[in-house]
Short mmCIF file of C-alpha atoms and ligand atoms in Angstrom, two decimals:
data_model
loop_
_atom_site.label_atom_id
_atom_site.label_comp_id
_atom_site.label_asym_id
_atom_site.label_seq_id
_atom_site.Cartn_x
_atom_site.Cartn_y
_atom_site.Cartn_z
CA MET J 27 -0.21 0.00 -0.01
CA SER J 28 1.38 3.45 -0.82
CA ARG J 29 0.80 6.10 1.97
CA LYS J 30 0.52 9.61 0.76
CA PRO J 31 2.96 11.79 2.71
CA LEU J 32 1.50 14.73 4.82
CA ILE J 33 3.81 17.66 5.25
CA SER J 34 2.48 19.83 8.31
CA GLY J 35 3.73 23.26 9.27
CA ASN J 36 3.44 23.90 13.16
CA TRP J 37 3.77 27.27 13.45
CA LYS J 38 3.53 27.07 17.33
CA MET J 39 3.23 30.71 18.91
CA HIS J 40 4.57 32.54 15.85
CA LEU J 41 2.75 35.23 13.46
CA ASN J 42 -0.70 37.10 13.88
CA HIS J 43 -3.57 36.78 11.70
CA PHE J 44 -1.97 39.44 9.19
CA GLU J 45 1.20 37.30 9.18
CA ALA J 46 -0.71 34.71 8.73
CA LEU J 47 -2.34 35.65 5.69
CA LYS J 48 0.62 37.05 4.05
CA LEU J 49 2.53 33.71 4.34
CA VAL J 50 -0.51 31.57 3.32
CA GLN J 51 -0.40 33.76 0.04
CA GLU J 52 3.22 33.50 -0.48
CA LEU J 53 3.41 29.67 -0.07
CA SER J 54 0.21 29.29 -2.38
CA TYR J 55 2.50 30.95 -5.00
CA ALA J 56 5.37 28.87 -3.92
CA VAL J 57 3.52 25.27 -3.96
CA THR J 58 2.29 24.19 -7.17
CA ILE J 59 -0.83 21.78 -8.48
CA ASP J 60 1.72 18.80 -9.03
CA ASP J 61 3.07 18.91 -5.36
CA VAL J 62 -0.53 18.51 -3.72
CA GLU J 63 -1.23 15.51 -6.18
CA GLU J 64 1.97 14.37 -4.41
CA VAL J 65 1.80 15.29 -0.94
CA ASP J 66 -1.10 16.37 1.43
CA ILE J 67 -0.11 19.85 3.14
CA SER J 68 -1.40 21.00 6.35
CA ILE J 69 -0.45 24.27 7.72
CA HIS J 70 -1.22 24.78 11.98
CA PRO J 71 -1.61 28.41 12.73
CA PRO J 72 -2.17 29.74 16.45
CA PHE J 73 -5.79 29.81 17.35
CA THR J 74 -6.11 33.70 16.80
CA ASP J 75 -5.24 32.75 12.99
CA ILE J 76 -7.14 29.99 11.87
CA ARG J 77 -10.37 31.87 10.71
CA THR J 78 -8.25 33.92 8.59
CA VAL J 79 -6.37 31.37 7.27
CA GLN J 80 -9.46 29.11 6.65
CA THR J 81 -11.19 31.78 4.95
CA VAL J 82 -8.47 32.57 2.63
CA CYS J 83 -7.75 28.80 1.74
CA GLU J 84 -11.76 28.37 0.84
CA SER J 85 -12.07 31.38 -1.06
CA ASP J 86 -8.98 31.14 -3.32
CA ARG J 87 -9.29 27.63 -3.09
CA LEU J 88 -6.10 27.06 -1.93
CA PRO J 89 -4.64 23.06 -1.78
CA PHE J 90 -4.02 23.33 2.23
CA HIS J 91 -5.77 21.78 4.72
CA VAL J 92 -6.25 24.00 7.97
CA GLY J 93 -4.73 22.52 10.88
CA ALA J 94 -4.73 23.19 14.74
CA GLN J 95 -2.01 22.94 17.37
CA HIS J 96 -4.30 21.64 20.34
CA CYS J 97 -7.41 21.34 21.73
CA HIS J 98 -9.50 20.38 25.10
CA PHE J 99 -11.19 17.11 24.92
CA GLU J 100 -14.36 18.30 26.74
CA ALA J 101 -17.11 19.30 24.61
CA LYS J 102 -17.92 22.51 26.91
CA GLY J 103 -17.70 23.54 29.83
CA ALA J 104 -16.11 25.75 32.65
CA PHE J 105 -12.49 25.65 31.01
CA THR J 106 -11.02 29.12 30.84
CA GLY J 107 -8.72 29.74 27.74
CA GLU J 108 -9.30 26.25 26.31
CA ILE J 109 -10.89 25.75 22.88
CA ALA J 110 -13.43 22.56 21.87
CA PRO J 111 -13.07 20.11 19.17
CA SER J 112 -16.47 21.24 17.80
CA MET J 113 -15.23 24.72 17.47
CA LEU J 114 -12.21 23.65 15.21
CA ALA J 115 -14.57 21.30 13.10
CA LYS J 116 -16.88 24.52 12.41
CA LEU J 117 -13.90 26.08 10.91
CA ASN J 118 -13.17 23.43 8.78
CA VAL J 119 -10.15 22.15 10.56
CA SER J 120 -9.11 18.92 9.38
CA TYR J 121 -6.02 17.91 11.26
CA VAL J 122 -5.39 18.63 15.11
CA ILE J 123 -1.69 17.90 16.67
CA VAL J 124 -2.09 16.32 19.66
CA GLY J 125 0.37 15.45 22.81
CA HIS J 126 3.11 18.04 21.28
CA SER J 127 6.45 17.41 23.45
CA GLU J 128 6.12 21.04 24.61
CA ARG J 129 2.18 20.79 25.63
CA ARG J 130 3.50 17.58 27.34
CA GLU J 131 6.65 19.06 29.16
CA VAL J 132 5.49 22.63 29.31
CA PHE J 133 1.67 22.26 30.39
CA GLY J 134 1.98 18.94 31.84
CA GLU J 135 -0.03 17.31 29.19
CA THR J 136 -0.19 13.23 29.90
CA ASP J 137 -0.76 10.19 27.76
CA GLU J 138 -4.09 10.15 29.24
CA MET J 139 -4.81 13.54 28.14
CA ALA J 140 -3.72 12.62 24.91
CA ASN J 141 -6.16 9.78 24.54
CA ALA J 142 -8.86 11.44 25.64
CA LYS J 143 -8.07 14.35 22.86
CA VAL J 144 -7.50 11.80 20.13
CA LYS J 145 -11.21 10.49 20.97
CA ALA J 146 -12.64 13.82 20.91
CA ILE J 147 -10.83 15.06 17.66
CA LEU J 148 -12.13 11.56 15.71
CA ALA J 149 -15.53 12.25 17.13
CA ASN J 150 -15.55 15.34 15.59
CA GLU J 151 -14.22 14.12 12.34
CA MET J 152 -11.18 15.34 12.50
CA ILE J 153 -7.87 13.66 12.13
CA PRO J 154 -5.39 13.58 14.96
CA ILE J 155 -1.36 14.00 14.44
CA MET J 156 -0.73 12.46 17.74
CA CYS J 157 3.14 13.00 18.80
CA CYS J 158 5.87 10.81 20.44
CA GLY J 159 9.26 11.07 21.41
CA GLU J 160 12.08 10.41 23.59
CA THR J 161 14.05 13.23 25.57
CA LEU J 162 18.08 12.59 24.92
CA GLU J 163 18.63 11.21 28.50
CA GLU J 164 16.04 8.69 27.67
CA ARG J 165 17.84 7.73 24.17
CA GLU J 166 20.96 7.44 26.05
CA ALA J 167 19.91 5.18 28.57
CA GLU J 168 18.31 3.09 25.63
CA GLN J 169 14.75 3.82 26.96
CA ALA J 170 13.57 5.73 23.58
CA GLU J 171 11.65 2.14 22.49
CA ASP J 172 9.84 1.86 25.94
CA LYS J 173 8.94 5.36 26.15
CA ILE J 174 7.57 5.76 22.19
CA SER J 175 5.98 2.57 22.84
CA GLY J 176 4.23 3.64 26.05
CA GLN J 177 3.11 6.72 24.30
CA VAL J 178 1.94 5.42 21.30
CA ARG J 179 -0.03 2.58 23.15
CA ASP J 180 -1.53 4.50 25.85
CA GLY J 181 -2.11 7.86 23.76
CA LEU J 182 -4.29 5.58 21.14
CA ALA J 183 -5.92 3.13 23.74
CA GLY J 184 -9.54 2.29 23.15
CA VAL J 185 -9.50 3.30 19.47
CA SER J 186 -10.14 1.04 17.00
CA PRO J 187 -7.94 -0.27 14.20
CA GLU J 188 -10.01 1.38 11.45
CA GLN J 189 -9.54 4.69 13.15
CA VAL J 190 -5.84 3.92 14.04
CA ALA J 191 -5.41 3.54 10.25
CA GLY J 192 -6.59 7.11 9.28
CA LEU J 193 -4.67 8.99 11.60
CA VAL J 194 -1.44 10.30 11.75
CA ILE J 195 1.38 9.46 14.45
CA ALA J 196 4.48 12.14 14.40
CA TYR J 197 7.71 11.02 15.65
CA GLU J 198 9.65 13.87 17.01
CA PRO J 199 12.72 13.08 19.35
CA ILE J 200 12.66 15.79 21.87
CA TRP J 201 16.51 16.28 21.49
CA ALA J 202 16.15 17.43 17.48
CA ILE J 203 13.28 19.77 18.17
CA GLY J 204 14.23 23.36 17.47
CA THR J 205 17.83 22.13 18.07
CA GLY J 206 19.28 22.25 14.53
CA LYS J 207 20.31 18.76 15.57
CA THR J 208 18.48 16.29 13.18
CA ALA J 209 17.85 12.31 13.88
CA SER J 210 20.08 10.74 10.88
CA ALA J 211 17.88 9.11 8.31
CA GLU J 212 18.55 5.56 9.45
CA ASP J 213 17.91 6.60 13.17
CA ALA J 214 14.96 8.36 12.08
CA GLN J 215 13.55 5.19 9.89
CA ALA J 216 14.25 2.62 12.52
CA MET J 217 12.37 4.70 15.23
CA CYS J 218 9.37 5.21 12.70
CA ALA J 219 9.64 1.57 11.99
CA PHE J 220 9.24 0.67 15.75
CA VAL J 221 6.23 3.07 15.66
CA ARG J 222 4.68 1.16 12.68
CA ALA J 223 5.74 -2.27 14.51
CA THR J 224 4.10 -0.67 18.06
CA VAL J 225 1.11 -0.11 16.23
CA ALA J 226 0.87 -3.63 14.35
CA ASP J 227 1.23 -5.37 17.76
CA ALA J 228 -1.47 -2.78 19.56
CA PHE J 229 -3.83 -2.84 16.41
CA GLY J 230 -3.04 -5.55 13.76
CA ALA J 231 -1.17 -5.46 10.58
CA GLU J 232 -3.96 -3.62 8.35
CA ALA J 233 -3.71 -0.63 10.89
CA ALA J 234 0.03 -0.51 10.75
CA GLU J 235 0.25 -0.78 6.79
CA ALA J 236 -2.26 2.19 6.65
CA VAL J 237 -1.22 4.71 9.59
CA ARG J 238 0.64 7.52 8.42
CA ILE J 239 4.17 8.23 10.46
CA GLN J 240 5.87 11.62 10.13
CA TYR J 241 9.23 12.67 11.60
CA GLY J 242 9.47 15.98 13.08
CA GLY J 243 12.57 17.82 14.53
CA SER J 244 14.53 20.17 12.36
CA VAL J 245 13.40 19.11 9.12
CA LYS J 246 15.10 21.69 6.71
CA PRO J 247 14.67 21.71 2.58
CA VAL J 248 18.46 20.29 2.65
CA ASN J 249 17.72 17.00 4.79
CA ALA J 250 14.13 16.46 3.83
CA ASN J 251 14.73 14.32 1.02
CA GLU J 252 16.92 11.68 2.54
CA LEU J 253 14.20 11.27 5.79
CA MET J 254 11.29 11.50 3.46
CA THR J 255 12.21 8.90 1.31
CA GLN J 256 12.65 6.37 3.93
CA PRO J 257 10.16 3.69 3.82
CA ASP J 258 8.51 4.26 7.20
CA ILE J 259 8.55 7.85 7.12
CA ASP J 260 5.23 9.10 5.75
CA GLY J 261 5.82 12.96 5.84
CA ALA J 262 7.24 15.52 8.14
CA LEU J 263 6.07 17.88 11.17
CA VAL J 264 7.88 21.14 10.50
CA GLY J 265 8.49 23.98 13.05
CA GLY J 266 11.13 26.77 12.35
CA ALA J 267 11.16 25.99 8.36
CA SER J 268 7.29 25.95 7.88
CA LEU J 269 7.49 29.99 9.16
CA GLU J 270 8.84 30.72 5.62
CA ALA J 271 7.24 29.96 2.11
CA GLU J 272 10.27 29.30 0.29
CA SER J 273 11.82 27.07 2.80
CA PHE J 274 8.58 24.82 3.79
CA ALA J 275 7.71 24.69 0.10
CA ARG J 276 11.13 23.12 -0.35
CA ILE J 277 10.27 20.65 1.93
CA VAL J 278 6.99 19.83 0.26
CA GLN J 279 8.70 19.36 -2.83
CA PHE J 280 11.49 17.18 -1.33
CA ARG J 281 11.43 15.02 -4.43
CA LEU J 282 13.03 17.57 -6.73
CA SER J 283 16.19 17.88 -4.27
CA GLU J 284 17.51 14.22 -5.17
P1 13P S 321 11.55 22.47 14.43
O1 13P S 321 11.12 21.74 13.24
O2 13P S 321 11.70 23.90 14.74
O3 13P S 321 12.68 21.68 15.14
O4 13P S 321 10.32 21.75 15.21
C1 13P S 321 9.92 20.55 15.39
C2 13P S 321 8.37 20.59 16.00
O5 13P S 321 8.52 20.44 17.05
C3 13P S 321 7.29 20.53 14.78
O6 13P S 321 6.34 19.94 16.03
#
């Protein structure tokens, strides 16, 4: 089975809605129709930009899926500052990042919370991009596989194999995020293959064959091709390099830089 790669731009806490509009328009000039036949593209701006990005994507028929970086798992309630999945669905958001390491490390999100969010996102007919990844200490102590296995199993607990087949898992080693240190293509491949093997063990071979697994962590135009052409890597979750149209477009066009 061939899996269509998904290249996602996680803008994190960057760009107001005016800047977002400019970047999306620049991106629309830099990305071609051929590109989107080969890869899916999602952009994940801050919440305050989503309506603007949705409007320009729909009115100009731009080939980008609108994404979000986060949401709450409850449908509504007294949760000051939070956003419900249904609010994102109403903005035609397609993909929602769940359990990013920054949410886990800075805001104390747990696997149980990630699991509740995955279910809430699926219930609202959006696609979770569930993140997993180990710290440098865990890697050096040879605990990376245990950590990833736990995050994948606990984060997806109770989700059906059919639903797992349709979602996205992002493997992002924490030591490679925003540091300029990328996992070697071999290491990234080995860990993404391990994620797939974990999915096979927990949800069966069909789900494992279909689930898309992204690599994230200092993905740049210069390393995108060798990462993305690995057999178990089905795209990228891009932080810093997604904030400029040219570099993000060159990652989308990774096949041109062979
Ligand atoms: P960088 O690409 O800036 O390393 O960020 C990766 C990331 O965390 C994407 O979610």
